[in-house]
Amino acid sequence: MLVVVSDTHAREESKLQGRTAAAVREAELVIHAGDFYREPVLDAFQSAAASLRAVYGNNDDAAIRDRVPEVRTVEYAGVRFAVTHRHRSGDTGLVMLGRGRDADAVICGHSHRPRFDDSGELPILNPGSHAQPRGNRPAHAELTPVEGEGGPALDGELVTPDGESFETFRIEGGSDAE
């Protein structure tokens, strides 16, 4: 399982609770889309996750920026993601970033609003914030490998720390398949 989290905004700990904490511990791979806030929070995620791929966000301190990139490409179960915290050009910029990295989907954070949008050229996944939802539903994303119509795919869901699944989706892989 792949778990996606973002926008922790903490000083000392991961603020993982309930299903979000269990999912991070169970996952083969965890992606954090930025805004840990302080370095001990990055350390806490690295301790909790079997494997962590992270980017820094606009509120992350210099110590985090020295350890993780602003943008990265992550592949999981044959599906390639462009990962960034935010893009100043909104969804258009996110799609352009994803296309430039030959991605099947884009993962971002920043808004604290969980959403999956596949209405454009590339799907965009924002897991929201498990720790500081700022008026939105607290959430993370869980993605499980499945066989899609044309090859690898991931079935995903947005899930609250209480374990409520409130949106399901599928991301097809193979953007560079001939």
Coordinates of N, CA, C and O in Angstrom, one line a residue:
M1 N 0.8 -1.2 0.0 CA 0.0 0.0 0.0 C 0.9 1.2 0.0 O 1.9 1.3 0.7
L2 N 0.4 2.3 -0.7 CA 1.1 3.6 -0.8 C 0.2 4.5 0.1 O -1.1 4.5 -0.1
V3 N 0.7 5.3 1.0 CA 0.0 6.3 1.8 C 0.5 7.6 1.4 O 1.8 7.8 1.4
V4 N -0.4 8.6 1.2 CA 0.0 10.0 0.9 C -0.5 10.9 2.0 O -1.7 10.8 2.3
V5 N 0.4 11.7 2.6 CA 0.0 12.7 3.6 C 0.6 14.0 3.2 O 1.5 14.1 2.4
S6 N 0.1 15.1 3.9 CA 0.7 16.4 3.7 C 0.3 17.3 4.8 O -0.6 17.0 5.6
D7 N 1.0 18.5 4.8 CA 0.6 19.6 5.7 C 0.4 19.2 7.2 O -0.6 19.4 7.8
T8 N 1.5 18.7 7.7 CA 1.5 18.3 9.2 C 1.6 19.5 10.1 O 0.9 19.6 11.1
H9 N 2.4 20.5 9.7 CA 2.6 21.8 10.4 C 2.7 21.5 11.9 O 2.0 22.0 12.8
A10 N 3.8 20.8 12.3 CA 4.0 20.5 13.7 C 5.5 20.9 14.0 O 6.3 21.0 13.2
R11 N 5.8 21.0 15.3 CA 7.1 21.3 15.8 C 7.9 20.1 16.2 O 9.1 20.1 16.0
E12 N 7.3 19.1 16.8 CA 8.0 18.1 17.5 C 7.6 16.7 17.0 O 8.4 15.8 17.1
E13 N 6.4 16.4 16.6 CA 5.9 15.1 16.3 C 5.1 15.0 15.0 O 4.7 16.0 14.5
S14 N 4.8 13.8 14.6 CA 4.1 13.6 13.4 C 2.6 13.9 13.5 O 1.9 14.0 12.4
K15 N 2.1 13.9 14.7 CA 0.6 14.1 14.9 C -0.2 13.1 14.2 O -1.4 13.3 13.9
L16 N 0.4 11.9 14.0 CA -0.4 10.8 13.4 C -1.3 10.2 14.5 O -0.9 9.9 15.6
Q17 N -2.6 10.0 14.1 CA -3.5 9.4 15.0 C -4.4 8.4 14.2 O -4.6 8.5 13.0
G18 N -5.0 7.4 14.9 CA -6.0 6.5 14.4 C -5.6 5.8 13.1 O -4.4 5.3 13.0
R19 N -6.5 5.8 12.1 CA -6.2 5.1 10.9 C -5.0 5.7 10.1 O -4.3 5.0 9.5
T20 N -4.8 7.0 10.2 CA -3.7 7.6 9.6 C -2.4 7.1 10.1 O -1.5 6.7 9.3
A21 N -2.3 6.9 11.4 CA -1.0 6.4 12.0 C -0.9 4.9 11.6 O 0.3 4.5 11.3
A22 N -1.9 4.1 11.7 CA -1.8 2.7 11.3 C -1.4 2.6 9.8 O -0.6 1.8 9.5
A23 N -2.0 3.4 8.9 CA -1.7 3.3 7.5 C -0.3 3.7 7.2 O 0.4 3.0 6.4
V24 N 0.3 4.7 7.9 CA 1.7 5.0 7.7 C 2.6 3.9 8.1 O 3.6 3.6 7.5
R25 N 2.2 3.3 9.3 CA 3.1 2.1 9.7 C 2.9 0.9 8.8 O 3.9 0.2 8.6
E26 N 1.8 0.7 8.2 CA 1.5 -0.5 7.4 C 2.0 -0.3 5.9 O 2.3 -1.3 5.2
A27 N 2.2 0.9 5.5 CA 2.5 1.2 4.1 C 3.9 0.7 3.7 O 4.8 0.7 4.4
E28 N 3.9 0.2 2.4 CA 5.3 -0.1 1.8 C 6.0 1.2 1.6 O 7.2 1.3 1.7
L29 N 5.2 2.3 1.2 CA 5.8 3.6 0.8 C 4.9 4.7 1.3 O 3.7 4.6 1.2
V30 N 5.5 5.7 1.9 CA 4.7 6.9 2.3 C 5.3 8.1 1.6 O 6.5 8.3 1.5
I31 N 4.4 8.9 1.0 CA 4.8 10.1 0.3 C 4.2 11.2 1.2 O 3.0 11.2 1.5
H32 N 5.1 12.2 1.5 CA 4.6 13.4 2.3 C 4.8 14.6 1.3 O 5.9 14.8 0.9
A33 N 3.7 15.3 1.1 CA 3.8 16.4 0.1 C 4.1 17.7 0.7 O 3.6 18.8 0.3
G34 N 4.9 17.8 1.7 CA 5.4 19.0 2.3 C 4.7 19.6 3.4 O 3.5 19.3 3.7
D35 N 5.3 20.6 4.0 CA 4.9 21.3 5.2 C 4.9 20.4 6.4 O 3.9 20.3 7.1
F36 N 6.0 19.8 6.7 CA 6.3 19.2 8.0 C 6.3 20.3 9.0 O 5.7 20.1 10.1
Y37 N 7.0 21.3 8.8 CA 7.2 22.6 9.5 C 8.5 22.6 10.2 O 9.3 23.5 9.9
R38 N 8.8 21.6 11.1 CA 10.1 21.6 11.7 C 10.8 20.2 11.6 O 10.1 19.2 11.4
E39 N 12.1 20.2 11.6 CA 12.9 19.0 11.3 C 12.5 17.8 12.2 O 12.5 16.6 11.7
P40 N 12.2 17.9 13.5 CA 11.8 16.7 14.3 C 10.6 16.0 13.7 O 10.4 14.8 13.9
V41 N 9.7 16.7 13.0 CA 8.6 16.1 12.4 C 9.0 15.2 11.2 O 8.5 14.1 11.1
L42 N 9.9 15.7 10.4 CA 10.4 14.8 9.3 C 11.1 13.6 9.9 O 10.8 12.5 9.4
D43 N 11.8 13.7 11.0 CA 12.5 12.6 11.7 C 11.4 11.6 12.2 O 11.6 10.4 12.0
A44 N 10.3 12.1 12.7 CA 9.2 11.2 13.2 C 8.6 10.4 12.1 O 8.3 9.3 12.3
F45 N 8.4 11.1 10.9 CA 7.8 10.3 9.8 C 8.8 9.3 9.3 O 8.4 8.2 8.9
Q46 N 10.1 9.6 9.3 CA 11.1 8.6 8.8 C 11.1 7.4 9.8 O 11.3 6.3 9.3
S47 N 10.9 7.7 11.1 CA 10.9 6.6 12.0 C 9.6 5.7 11.9 O 9.6 4.5 12.0
A48 N 8.5 6.4 11.6 CA 7.2 5.6 11.5 C 7.0 4.9 10.2 O 6.4 3.8 10.2
A49 N 7.6 5.4 9.1 CA 7.3 4.8 7.8 C 8.5 3.8 7.4 O 9.6 4.1 7.7
A50 N 8.1 2.7 6.8 CA 9.1 1.8 6.3 C 9.9 2.4 5.2 O 11.2 2.2 5.1
S51 N 9.3 3.3 4.4 CA 10.0 4.0 3.3 C 9.3 5.3 3.1 O 8.1 5.3 2.9
L52 N 10.0 6.4 3.2 CA 9.4 7.8 3.0 C 10.0 8.5 1.9 O 11.3 8.6 1.7
R53 N 9.2 9.1 1.0 CA 9.6 10.0 0.0 C 8.9 11.3 0.2 O 7.7 11.3 0.3
A54 N 9.7 12.4 0.4 CA 9.0 13.7 0.8 C 9.6 14.8 -0.1 O 10.6 14.7 -0.7
V55 N 8.8 15.9 -0.1 CA 9.2 17.1 -0.7 C 9.0 18.2 0.4 O 8.3 18.0 1.4
Y56 N 9.7 19.3 0.3 CA 9.4 20.4 1.2 C 8.3 21.3 0.8 O 8.1 21.5 -0.4
G57 N 7.7 22.0 1.8 CA 6.7 22.9 1.5 C 7.1 24.3 1.8 O 8.2 24.5 2.3
N58 N 6.2 25.3 1.6 CA 6.6 26.7 1.8 C 6.8 27.1 3.2 O 7.4 28.1 3.5
N59 N 6.3 26.2 4.2 CA 6.5 26.5 5.6 C 7.6 25.7 6.3 O 7.7 25.8 7.5
D60 N 8.3 24.9 5.5 CA 9.3 24.1 6.1 C 10.6 24.8 6.3 O 11.0 25.7 5.6
D61 N 11.3 24.5 7.4 CA 12.5 25.2 7.8 C 13.7 24.8 7.0 O 13.6 23.8 6.2
A62 N 14.8 25.5 7.1 CA 16.0 25.3 6.3 C 16.5 23.9 6.5 O 17.0 23.3 5.5
A63 N 16.4 23.3 7.6 CA 16.9 21.9 7.9 C 16.2 20.9 7.0 O 16.8 20.0 6.5
I64 N 14.9 21.1 6.9 CA 14.1 20.2 6.0 C 14.5 20.4 4.6 O 14.7 19.5 3.8
R65 N 14.6 21.7 4.2 CA 14.9 22.0 2.8 C 16.3 21.4 2.4 O 16.5 21.1 1.2
D66 N 17.2 21.3 3.4 CA 18.5 20.7 3.1 C 18.4 19.2 2.9 O 19.3 18.6 2.3
R67 N 17.3 18.6 3.4 CA 17.3 17.1 3.4 C 16.3 16.5 2.3 O 16.5 15.4 1.9
V68 N 15.3 17.3 1.9 CA 14.4 16.8 0.8 C 14.2 17.8 -0.3 O 14.4 19.0 0.0
P69 N 13.9 17.4 -1.5 CA 13.8 18.3 -2.6 C 12.4 19.0 -2.6 O 11.5 18.6 -1.9
E70 N 12.3 20.0 -3.5 CA 11.1 20.7 -3.7 C 10.1 19.9 -4.6 O 8.9 20.0 -4.4
V71 N 10.7 19.2 -5.5 CA 9.9 18.4 -6.4 C 10.6 17.1 -6.6 O 11.9 17.0 -6.6
R72 N 9.9 16.0 -6.8 CA 10.5 14.7 -7.0 C 9.5 13.8 -7.8 O 8.3 14.1 -7.8
T73 N 10.1 12.8 -8.5 CA 9.3 11.8 -9.2 C 9.4 10.5 -8.3 O 10.5 10.1 -7.9
V74 N 8.2 9.9 -8.1 CA 8.1 8.7 -7.3 C 7.3 7.7 -8.1 O 6.3 8.0 -8.6
E75 N 7.9 6.5 -8.2 CA 7.1 5.4 -8.9 C 6.7 4.4 -7.9 O 7.5 4.0 -7.0
Y76 N 5.5 3.9 -8.0 CA 5.0 2.9 -7.1 C 4.1 1.9 -7.9 O 3.1 2.4 -8.5
A77 N 4.4 0.7 -7.9 CA 3.6 -0.4 -8.6 C 3.3 0.0 -10.0 O 2.2 -0.3 -10.5
G78 N 4.3 0.5 -10.7 CA 4.1 0.8 -12.1 C 3.4 2.2 -12.4 O 3.1 2.5 -13.6
V79 N 3.1 2.9 -11.4 CA 2.5 4.2 -11.6 C 3.5 5.3 -11.2 O 4.0 5.3 -10.1
R80 N 3.6 6.3 -12.0 CA 4.6 7.4 -11.8 C 3.9 8.7 -11.4 O 3.0 9.1 -12.0
F81 N 4.4 9.2 -10.3 CA 3.9 10.5 -9.7 C 4.9 11.6 -9.8 O 6.1 11.4 -9.4
A82 N 4.5 12.8 -10.1 CA 5.3 14.0 -9.9 C 4.7 14.5 -8.6 O 3.5 14.7 -8.4
V83 N 5.7 14.8 -7.6 CA 5.3 15.2 -6.3 C 5.9 16.6 -6.0 O 7.1 16.8 -6.2
T84 N 5.0 17.5 -5.5 CA 5.4 18.8 -5.1 C 4.4 19.3 -4.1 O 3.3 18.8 -4.0
H85 N 4.8 20.4 -3.4 CA 3.9 20.9 -2.4 C 2.8 21.7 -3.0 O 1.6 21.6 -2.8
R86 N 3.2 22.6 -3.9 CA 2.3 23.5 -4.6 C 2.9 24.0 -5.9 O 4.1 23.9 -6.1
H87 N 2.1 24.6 -6.7 CA 2.6 25.3 -7.9 C 1.9 26.6 -8.1 O 0.7 26.7 -8.0
R88 N 2.7 27.6 -8.3 CA 2.1 29.0 -8.4 C 1.1 29.1 -9.5 O 0.3 30.0 -9.5
S89 N 1.2 28.3 -10.5 CA 0.3 28.4 -11.6 C -0.9 27.4 -11.5 O -1.6 27.1 -12.4
G90 N -1.2 27.0 -10.3 CA -2.4 26.2 -10.0 C -2.4 24.9 -10.7 O -1.3 24.3 -11.0
D91 N -3.6 24.4 -11.0 CA -3.7 23.1 -11.6 C -3.0 23.0 -13.0 O -2.5 21.9 -13.3
T92 N -3.1 24.1 -13.7 CA -2.4 24.1 -15.0 C -0.9 23.8 -14.8 O -0.3 23.0 -15.5
G93 N -0.3 24.5 -13.9 CA 1.1 24.3 -13.6 C 1.4 22.9 -13.1 O 2.5 22.3 -13.4
L94 N 0.5 22.4 -12.3 CA 0.7 21.0 -11.7 C 0.7 20.0 -12.9 O 1.5 19.1 -13.0
V95 N -0.2 20.2 -13.8 CA -0.3 19.3 -15.0 C 1.0 19.4 -15.8 O 1.5 18.4 -16.3
M96 N 1.4 20.6 -16.0 CA 2.6 20.8 -16.8 C 3.8 20.2 -16.1 O 4.7 19.6 -16.8
L97 N 3.9 20.3 -14.8 CA 5.0 19.7 -14.1 C 4.9 18.1 -14.3 O 5.9 17.5 -14.5
G98 N 3.7 17.6 -14.1 CA 3.6 16.1 -14.3 C 3.9 15.7 -15.7 O 4.6 14.7 -15.9
R99 N 3.5 16.4 -16.7 CA 3.9 16.0 -18.1 C 5.4 16.1 -18.3 O 5.9 15.2 -19.0
G100 N 6.0 17.1 -17.7 CA 7.5 17.3 -17.9 C 8.2 16.1 -17.2 O 9.4 15.9 -17.6
R101 N 7.6 15.5 -16.3 CA 8.3 14.4 -15.6 C 7.7 13.0 -16.0 O 7.9 12.0 -15.4
D102 N 6.9 13.0 -17.1 CA 6.4 11.8 -17.7 C 5.6 11.0 -16.6 O 5.6 9.8 -16.5
A103 N 4.8 11.8 -15.8 CA 4.0 11.2 -14.7 C 2.7 10.7 -15.2 O 2.1 11.3 -16.2
D104 N 2.1 9.8 -14.4 CA 0.7 9.4 -14.6 C -0.2 10.2 -13.8 O -1.4 10.3 -14.1
A105 N 0.3 10.9 -12.8 CA -0.6 11.7 -11.9 C 0.4 12.7 -11.1 O 1.6 12.4 -11.1
V106 N -0.2 13.7 -10.5 CA 0.5 14.6 -9.7 C 0.0 14.6 -8.3 O -1.2 14.5 -8.1
I107 N 0.9 14.6 -7.3 CA 0.5 14.7 -5.9 C 1.0 16.1 -5.4 O 2.1 16.5 -5.7
C108 N 0.1 16.8 -4.7 CA 0.4 18.1 -4.1 C -0.2 18.2 -2.8 O -1.0 17.3 -2.3
G109 N 0.1 19.3 -2.1 CA -0.5 19.6 -0.8 C -0.9 21.0 -0.8 O -1.5 21.5 -1.8
H110 N -0.6 21.8 0.3 CA -0.7 23.2 0.4 C -2.1 23.7 0.8 O -2.3 24.5 1.7
S111 N -3.2 23.2 0.2 CA -4.5 23.8 0.4 C -5.2 23.2 1.7 O -6.1 23.8 2.1
H112 N -4.7 22.1 2.2 CA -5.3 21.4 3.3 C -6.6 20.8 3.0 O -7.3 20.3 3.8
R113 N -7.0 20.9 1.7 CA -8.3 20.4 1.3 C -8.1 19.1 0.5 O -7.5 19.1 -0.6
P114 N -8.6 17.9 1.0 CA -8.4 16.7 0.3 C -9.3 16.7 -1.0 O -10.4 17.1 -1.0
R115 N -8.6 16.2 -2.1 CA -9.3 16.2 -3.3 C -8.6 15.3 -4.3 O -7.4 15.1 -4.3
F116 N -9.4 14.7 -5.2 CA -8.9 13.9 -6.3 C -9.6 14.5 -7.5 O -10.8 14.5 -7.6
D117 N -8.9 15.0 -8.5 CA -9.5 15.6 -9.7 C -8.9 14.9 -10.9 O -7.7 15.1 -11.2
D118 N -9.7 14.2 -11.7 CA -9.2 13.6 -12.9 C -9.9 14.2 -14.1 O -10.0 13.5 -15.2
S119 N -10.3 15.4 -14.0 CA -11.0 16.1 -15.1 C -10.1 16.7 -16.2 O -10.5 17.0 -17.2
G120 N -8.8 16.8 -15.8 CA -7.9 17.4 -16.7 C -7.0 16.4 -17.4 O -7.3 15.2 -17.4
E121 N -5.9 16.8 -18.0 CA -5.0 15.9 -18.7 C -4.3 14.9 -17.8 O -4.1 13.8 -18.2
L122 N -4.0 15.3 -16.6 CA -3.5 14.3 -15.6 C -4.2 14.4 -14.3 O -4.6 15.5 -13.9
P123 N -4.4 13.3 -13.6 CA -5.1 13.3 -12.3 C -4.2 14.1 -11.3 O -3.0 14.0 -11.3
I124 N -4.9 14.8 -10.4 CA -4.2 15.5 -9.3 C -4.8 15.0 -8.0 O -6.0 15.0 -7.8
L125 N -3.9 14.6 -7.1 CA -4.3 14.1 -5.8 C -3.7 15.0 -4.7 O -2.5 15.2 -4.7
N126 N -4.6 15.5 -3.9 CA -4.1 16.3 -2.7 C -4.8 15.5 -1.5 O -6.0 15.5 -1.4
P127 N -3.9 15.0 -0.6 CA -4.5 14.2 0.5 C -5.1 15.1 1.6 O -5.7 14.5 2.5
G128 N -5.0 16.4 1.5 CA -5.4 17.2 2.6 C -4.4 17.2 3.7 O -3.2 16.9 3.5
S129 N -4.9 17.5 4.9 CA -4.0 17.5 6.1 C -4.6 16.6 7.2 O -5.8 16.8 7.5
H130 N -3.8 15.7 7.7 CA -4.3 14.8 8.7 C -4.3 15.5 10.1 O -5.0 15.2 11.0
A131 N -3.5 16.6 10.2 CA -3.2 17.2 11.5 C -3.8 18.6 11.6 O -4.1 19.0 12.7
Q132 N -3.9 19.4 10.5 CA -4.4 20.7 10.6 C -5.3 21.0 9.4 O -4.9 21.6 8.4
P133 N -6.5 20.5 9.4 CA -7.4 20.5 8.2 C -7.9 21.9 7.9 O -8.4 22.2 6.8
R134 N -7.8 22.9 8.8 CA -8.2 24.3 8.6 C -9.6 24.4 7.9 O -9.7 25.0 6.9
G135 N -10.5 23.8 8.6 CA -11.9 23.9 8.1 C -12.3 22.8 7.1 O -13.5 22.7 6.8
N136 N -11.4 22.0 6.7 CA -11.6 20.9 5.8 C -11.7 19.6 6.6 O -11.4 19.6 7.8
R137 N -12.0 18.6 6.0 CA -12.1 17.3 6.6 C -10.6 16.8 6.7 O -9.9 16.8 5.8
P138 N -10.2 16.3 8.0 CA -8.8 15.8 8.1 C -8.7 14.5 7.3 O -9.7 13.7 7.2
A139 N -7.6 14.3 6.6 CA -7.5 13.1 5.7 C -6.1 12.8 5.3 O -5.2 13.6 5.5
H140 N -6.0 11.6 4.7 CA -4.8 11.1 4.0 C -5.3 10.2 2.9 O -6.5 10.0 2.8
A141 N -4.4 9.8 2.0 CA -4.8 8.9 0.9 C -4.2 7.6 1.0 O -3.0 7.5 1.4
E142 N -4.9 6.5 0.7 CA -4.4 5.2 0.7 C -4.6 4.6 -0.8 O -5.7 4.7 -1.3
L143 N -3.5 4.1 -1.4 CA -3.6 3.5 -2.7 C -3.0 2.1 -2.7 O -2.0 1.8 -2.2
T144 N -3.8 1.2 -3.4 CA -3.5 -0.2 -3.5 C -3.3 -0.6 -4.9 O -4.2 -0.3 -5.7
P145 N -2.2 -1.4 -5.2 CA -2.0 -1.8 -6.6 C -3.1 -2.8 -7.1 O -3.6 -3.7 -6.3
V146 N -3.6 -2.6 -8.3 CA -4.5 -3.4 -9.0 C -4.1 -3.5 -10.5 O -3.3 -2.8 -10.9
E147 N -4.8 -4.5 -11.2 CA -4.5 -4.5 -12.6 C -5.6 -3.7 -13.3 O -6.8 -3.9 -13.1
G148 N -5.1 -2.6 -14.0 CA -6.0 -1.7 -14.7 C -6.3 -2.2 -16.1 O -5.9 -3.3 -16.5
E149 N -7.1 -1.4 -16.8 CA -7.5 -1.8 -18.2 C -6.3 -1.9 -19.1 O -6.3 -2.8 -19.9
G150 N -5.3 -1.1 -19.0 CA -4.2 -1.2 -19.9 C -2.9 -1.5 -19.2 O -1.8 -1.3 -19.8
G151 N -2.9 -2.0 -18.0 CA -1.7 -2.3 -17.3 C -1.8 -1.9 -15.8 O -2.9 -2.0 -15.2
P152 N -0.7 -1.5 -15.2 CA -0.8 -1.3 -13.7 C -1.7 -0.1 -13.4 O -1.9 0.8 -14.2
A153 N -2.3 -0.2 -12.2 CA -3.2 0.9 -11.7 C -3.2 0.9 -10.2 O -2.7 -0.1 -9.6
L154 N -3.7 1.9 -9.6 CA -3.8 2.0 -8.2 C -5.3 2.4 -7.9 O -5.8 3.4 -8.4
D155 N -5.9 1.6 -7.0 CA -7.2 2.0 -6.5 C -6.9 2.8 -5.2 O -6.2 2.4 -4.3
G156 N -7.5 4.0 -5.1 CA -7.3 4.9 -4.0 C -8.5 5.3 -3.3 O -9.6 5.2 -3.8
E157 N -8.3 5.8 -2.1 CA -9.4 6.4 -1.3 C -8.8 7.4 -0.4 O -7.7 7.4 0.0
L158 N -9.7 8.5 -0.2 CA -9.4 9.5 0.8 C -10.0 9.0 2.1 O -11.2 8.6 2.1
V159 N -9.2 9.0 3.2 CA -9.6 8.4 4.5 C -9.4 9.4 5.6 O -8.3 10.1 5.7
T160 N -10.3 9.5 6.6 CA -10.1 10.3 7.8 C -9.3 9.6 8.8 O -9.2 8.3 8.8
P161 N -8.7 10.3 9.8 CA -8.0 9.6 10.9 C -9.0 8.7 11.7 O -8.5 7.7 12.3
D162 N -10.3 8.9 11.6 CA -11.2 8.0 12.2 C -11.5 6.8 11.4 O -12.3 5.9 11.9
G163 N -11.0 6.7 10.2 CA -11.1 5.5 9.4 C -12.3 5.6 8.4 O -12.5 4.6 7.7
E164 N -12.9 6.7 8.3 CA -14.0 6.9 7.3 C -13.4 7.1 5.9 O -12.7 8.1 5.7
S165 N -13.8 6.3 5.0 CA -13.4 6.5 3.6 C -14.5 7.3 2.9 O -15.7 7.0 2.9
F166 N -14.1 8.5 2.4 CA -15.2 9.4 1.9 C -15.0 9.7 0.4 O -15.9 10.4 -0.2
E167 N -14.0 9.2 -0.3 CA -13.9 9.3 -1.8 C -13.0 8.2 -2.3 O -12.0 7.9 -1.7
T168 N -13.4 7.5 -3.4 CA -12.6 6.5 -4.0 C -12.3 6.9 -5.4 O -13.0 7.7 -6.0
F169 N -11.1 6.4 -5.9 CA -10.7 6.8 -7.3 C -9.7 5.7 -7.8 O -9.3 4.8 -7.0
R170 N -9.4 5.8 -9.1 CA -8.4 5.0 -9.7 C -7.4 5.8 -10.5 O -7.8 6.7 -11.2
I171 N -6.1 5.4 -10.4 CA -5.1 6.1 -11.2 C -4.5 5.0 -12.1 O -3.9 4.0 -11.5
E172 N -4.5 5.2 -13.4 CA -3.9 4.2 -14.3 C -2.5 4.6 -14.5 O -2.1 5.7 -14.6
G173 N -1.6 3.5 -14.6 CA -0.2 3.7 -14.8 C 0.1 3.6 -16.3 O -0.7 3.5 -17.2
G174 N 1.4 3.7 -16.6 CA 1.9 3.5 -17.9 C 1.9 4.6 -18.8 O 1.7 4.5 -20.0
S175 N 2.2 5.9 -18.3 CA 2.2 7.0 -19.1 C 3.3 7.0 -20.2 O 3.1 7.6 -21.3
D176 N 4.3 6.2 -20.0 CA 5.4 6.1 -21.0 C 5.3 4.8 -21.8 O 6.3 4.4 -22.5
A177 N 4.2 4.1 -21.7 CA 4.1 2.8 -22.4 C 3.9 3.1 -23.9 O 3.2 4.0 -24.3
E178 N 4.5 2.3 -24.7 CA 4.4 2.5 -26.1 C 3.3 1.7 -26.7 O 2.9 0.6 -26.3

